[in-house]
Tab-separated table of C-alpha atoms in Angstrom:
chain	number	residue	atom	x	y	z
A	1	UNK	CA	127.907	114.591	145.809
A	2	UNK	CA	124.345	115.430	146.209
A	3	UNK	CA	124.287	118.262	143.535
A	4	UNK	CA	126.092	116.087	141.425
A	5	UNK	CA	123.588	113.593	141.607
A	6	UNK	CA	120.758	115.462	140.924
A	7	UNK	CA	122.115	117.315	138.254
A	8	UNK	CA	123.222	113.929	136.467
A	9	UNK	CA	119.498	112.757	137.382
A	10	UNK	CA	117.980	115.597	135.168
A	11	UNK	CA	120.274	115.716	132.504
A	12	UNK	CA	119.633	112.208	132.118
A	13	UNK	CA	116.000	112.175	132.126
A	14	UNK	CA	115.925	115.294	129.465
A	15	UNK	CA	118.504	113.055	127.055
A	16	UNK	CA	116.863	109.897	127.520
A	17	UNK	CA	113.335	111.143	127.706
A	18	UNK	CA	112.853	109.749	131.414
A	19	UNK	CA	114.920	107.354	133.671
A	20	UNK	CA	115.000	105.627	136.606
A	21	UNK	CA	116.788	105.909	139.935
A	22	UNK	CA	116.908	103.042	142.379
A	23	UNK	CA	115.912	103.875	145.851
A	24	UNK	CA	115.554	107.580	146.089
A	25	UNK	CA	118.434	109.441	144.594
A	26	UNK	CA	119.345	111.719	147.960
A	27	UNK	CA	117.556	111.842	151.240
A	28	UNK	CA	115.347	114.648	150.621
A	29	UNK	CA	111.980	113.831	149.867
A	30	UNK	CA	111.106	117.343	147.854
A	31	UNK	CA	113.744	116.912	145.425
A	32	UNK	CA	112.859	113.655	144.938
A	33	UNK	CA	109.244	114.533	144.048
A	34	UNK	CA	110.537	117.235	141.377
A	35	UNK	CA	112.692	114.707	139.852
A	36	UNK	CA	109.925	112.753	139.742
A	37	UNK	CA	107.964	115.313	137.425
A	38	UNK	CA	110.973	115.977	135.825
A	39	UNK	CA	110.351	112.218	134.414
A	40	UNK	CA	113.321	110.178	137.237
A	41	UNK	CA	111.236	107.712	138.509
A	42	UNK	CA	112.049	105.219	141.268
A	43	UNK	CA	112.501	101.462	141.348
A	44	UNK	CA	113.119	99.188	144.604
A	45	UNK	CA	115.500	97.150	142.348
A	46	UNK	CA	117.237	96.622	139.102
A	47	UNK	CA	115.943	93.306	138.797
A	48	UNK	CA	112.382	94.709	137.587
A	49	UNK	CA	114.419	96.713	134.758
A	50	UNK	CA	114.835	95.871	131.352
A	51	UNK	CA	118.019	96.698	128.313
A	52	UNK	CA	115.622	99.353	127.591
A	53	UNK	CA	115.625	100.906	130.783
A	54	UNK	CA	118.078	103.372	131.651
A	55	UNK	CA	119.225	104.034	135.523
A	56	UNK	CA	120.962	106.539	137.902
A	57	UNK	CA	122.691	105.046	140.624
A	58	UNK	CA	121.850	107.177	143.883
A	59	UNK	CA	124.103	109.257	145.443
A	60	UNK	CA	124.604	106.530	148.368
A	61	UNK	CA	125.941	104.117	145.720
A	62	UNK	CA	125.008	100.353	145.394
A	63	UNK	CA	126.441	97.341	145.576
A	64	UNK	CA	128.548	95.506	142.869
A	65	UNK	CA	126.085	92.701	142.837
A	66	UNK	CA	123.869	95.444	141.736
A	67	UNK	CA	126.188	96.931	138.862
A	68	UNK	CA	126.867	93.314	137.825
A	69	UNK	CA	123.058	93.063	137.444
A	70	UNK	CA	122.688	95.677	135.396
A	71	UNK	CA	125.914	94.868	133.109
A	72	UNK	CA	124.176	91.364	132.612
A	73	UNK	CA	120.830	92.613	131.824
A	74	UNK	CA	122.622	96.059	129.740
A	75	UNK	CA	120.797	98.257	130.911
A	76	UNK	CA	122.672	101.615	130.432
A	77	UNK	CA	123.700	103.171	133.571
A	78	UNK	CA	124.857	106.669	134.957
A	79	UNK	CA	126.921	106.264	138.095
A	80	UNK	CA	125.910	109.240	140.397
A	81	UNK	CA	127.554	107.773	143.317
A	82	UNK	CA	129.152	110.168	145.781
A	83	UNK	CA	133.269	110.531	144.837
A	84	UNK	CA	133.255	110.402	148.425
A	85	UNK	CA	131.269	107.189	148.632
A	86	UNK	CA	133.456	106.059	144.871
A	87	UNK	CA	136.009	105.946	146.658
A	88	UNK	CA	135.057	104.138	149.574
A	89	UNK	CA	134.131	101.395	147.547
A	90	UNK	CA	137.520	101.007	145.885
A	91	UNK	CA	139.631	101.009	149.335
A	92	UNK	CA	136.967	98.071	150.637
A	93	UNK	CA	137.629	96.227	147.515
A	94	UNK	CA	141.351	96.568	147.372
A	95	UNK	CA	141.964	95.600	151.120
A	96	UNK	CA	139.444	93.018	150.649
A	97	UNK	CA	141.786	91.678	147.677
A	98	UNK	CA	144.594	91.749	149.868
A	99	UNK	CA	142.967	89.783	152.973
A	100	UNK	CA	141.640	91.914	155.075
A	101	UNK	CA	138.603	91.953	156.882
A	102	UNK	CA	136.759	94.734	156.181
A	103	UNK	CA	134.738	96.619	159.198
A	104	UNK	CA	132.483	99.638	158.120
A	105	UNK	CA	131.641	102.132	161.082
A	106	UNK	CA	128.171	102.895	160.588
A	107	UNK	CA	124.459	102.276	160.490
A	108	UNK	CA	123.865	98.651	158.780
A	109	UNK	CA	120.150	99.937	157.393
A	110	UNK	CA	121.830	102.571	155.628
A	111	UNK	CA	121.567	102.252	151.654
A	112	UNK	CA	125.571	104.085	151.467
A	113	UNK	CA	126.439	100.969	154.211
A	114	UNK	CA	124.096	98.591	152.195
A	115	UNK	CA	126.566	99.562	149.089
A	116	UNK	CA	130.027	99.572	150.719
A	117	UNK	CA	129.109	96.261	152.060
A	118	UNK	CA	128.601	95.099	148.391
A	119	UNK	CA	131.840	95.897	147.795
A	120	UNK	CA	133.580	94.102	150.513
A	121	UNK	CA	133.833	90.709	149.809
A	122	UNK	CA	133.309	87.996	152.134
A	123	UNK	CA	134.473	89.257	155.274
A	124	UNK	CA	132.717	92.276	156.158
A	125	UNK	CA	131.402	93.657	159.631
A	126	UNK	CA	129.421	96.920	160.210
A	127	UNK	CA	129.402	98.196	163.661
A	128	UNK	CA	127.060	101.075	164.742
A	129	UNK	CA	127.740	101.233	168.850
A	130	UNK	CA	130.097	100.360	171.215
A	131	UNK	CA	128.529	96.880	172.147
A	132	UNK	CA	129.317	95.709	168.799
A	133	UNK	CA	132.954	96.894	168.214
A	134	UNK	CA	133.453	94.980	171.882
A	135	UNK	CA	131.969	91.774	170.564
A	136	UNK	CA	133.984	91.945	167.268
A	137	UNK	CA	136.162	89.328	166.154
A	138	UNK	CA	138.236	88.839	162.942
A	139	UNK	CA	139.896	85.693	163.520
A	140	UNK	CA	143.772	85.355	165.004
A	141	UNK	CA	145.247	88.547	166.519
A	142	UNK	CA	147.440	88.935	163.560
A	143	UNK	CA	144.488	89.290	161.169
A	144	UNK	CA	144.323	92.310	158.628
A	145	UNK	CA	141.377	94.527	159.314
A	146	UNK	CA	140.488	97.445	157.448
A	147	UNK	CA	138.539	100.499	159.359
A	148	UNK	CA	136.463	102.598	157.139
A	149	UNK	CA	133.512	104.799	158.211
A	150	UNK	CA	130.058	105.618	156.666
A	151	UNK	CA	130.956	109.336	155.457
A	152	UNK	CA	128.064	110.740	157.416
A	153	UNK	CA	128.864	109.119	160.270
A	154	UNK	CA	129.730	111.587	163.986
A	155	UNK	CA	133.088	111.809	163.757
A	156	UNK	CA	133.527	111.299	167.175
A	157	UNK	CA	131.822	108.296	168.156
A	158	UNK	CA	133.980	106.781	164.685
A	159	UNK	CA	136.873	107.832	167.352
A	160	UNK	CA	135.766	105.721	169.906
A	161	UNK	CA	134.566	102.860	168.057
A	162	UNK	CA	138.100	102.567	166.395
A	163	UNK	CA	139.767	102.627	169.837
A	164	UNK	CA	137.587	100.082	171.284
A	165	UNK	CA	138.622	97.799	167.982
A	166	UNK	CA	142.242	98.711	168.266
A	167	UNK	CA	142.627	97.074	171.805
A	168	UNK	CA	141.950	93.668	170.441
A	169	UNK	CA	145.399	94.042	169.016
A	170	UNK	CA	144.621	93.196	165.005
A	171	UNK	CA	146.594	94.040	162.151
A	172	UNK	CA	144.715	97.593	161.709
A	173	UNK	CA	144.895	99.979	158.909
A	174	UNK	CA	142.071	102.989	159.648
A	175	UNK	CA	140.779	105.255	156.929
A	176	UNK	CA	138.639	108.794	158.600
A	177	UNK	CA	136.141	108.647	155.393
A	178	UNK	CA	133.517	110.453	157.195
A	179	UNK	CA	132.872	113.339	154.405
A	180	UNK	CA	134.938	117.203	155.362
A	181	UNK	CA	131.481	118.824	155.085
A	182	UNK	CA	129.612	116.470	156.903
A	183	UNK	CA	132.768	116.814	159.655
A	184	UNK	CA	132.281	120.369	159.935
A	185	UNK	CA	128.173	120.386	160.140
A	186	UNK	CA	128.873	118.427	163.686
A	187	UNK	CA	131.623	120.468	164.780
A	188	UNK	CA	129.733	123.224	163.905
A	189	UNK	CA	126.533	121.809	165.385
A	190	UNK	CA	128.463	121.238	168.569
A	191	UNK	CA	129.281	124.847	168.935
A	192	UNK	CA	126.231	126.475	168.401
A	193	UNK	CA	124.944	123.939	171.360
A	194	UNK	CA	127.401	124.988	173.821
């Protein structure tokens, strides 16, 4: 996803002569300084663009609010959203369709959080540690709730978040998003450390 994203950033700058990304494309502070002088320049929000603006959605993905935005105002858009993080977004909005509260294991600041949130709906929780998924509530104990994880995200504490949630004895569907490559940079992160 992060390749992709870059290489959609340049090839958009060459064709457009420049763009803009919102937030920084990836977390990586070089590459975002050579995209930067390869004419990708950054903007905090879409709301200070124009029709004549163009835009790569980061890697991390936004929210829908965001692509709404951008529809209203047409500005023209390339969506270099993680598939990963795509497809995220289209579970969270489906189950949200269908009634279920939606809970996101991960870290609230996150912009990829910030995003899946967006597309969510109304009921949405994000839990990062154990305190919250004890204090979590989703309404009666037949309630739909939908388990999806921030795809960077340790695989294991995702584990035992989802077990503390499952005891409350909800209507649970749980999707592992947490990203293969990102799963096996931990795993093999725990095994060098032993």
């Amino acid at each position: 996803g992060v390749r992709r994203a870059v290489e959609l950033a340049q090839r958009t700058a060459t064709e457009y002569g420049g763009c803009w990304m919102l937030g920084d494309l990836i977390h990586n502070t070089h590459v975002v300084e050579e995209l930067a002088r390869h004419g990708v320049q950054k903007a905090e929000d879409a709301a200070s663009l124009g029709c004549s603006d163009t835009v790569v959605i980061r890697s991390h993905g936004v929210s829908k609010s965001i692509c709404d935005l951008m529809d209203e105002k047409r500005i023209t858009y390339v969506d270099a959203t993680c598939p990963f993080v795509k497809k995220i977004h289209h579970i969270v909005s489906d189950k949200s369709r269908e009634g279920a509260h939606i809970v996101i294991i991960g870290d609230s600041a996150h912009p990829e959080v910030e995003g899946i949130k967006g597309w969510a709906g109304n009921h949405v929780s994000v839990i990062q540690n154990e305190a919250e998924a004890e204090a979590f509530e989703a309404g009666n104990k037949g309630q739909k709730v939908c388990i999806v994880s921030q795809t960077t995200f340790n695989y294991n504490k995702f584990k035992d978040l989802v077990e503390i949630i499952s005891e409350k004895r909800y209507d649970i569907i749980v999707l592992n998003t947490i990203c293969n490559a990102t799963r096996a940079r931990q795993e093999e992160a725990a095994s060098v450390a032993e």
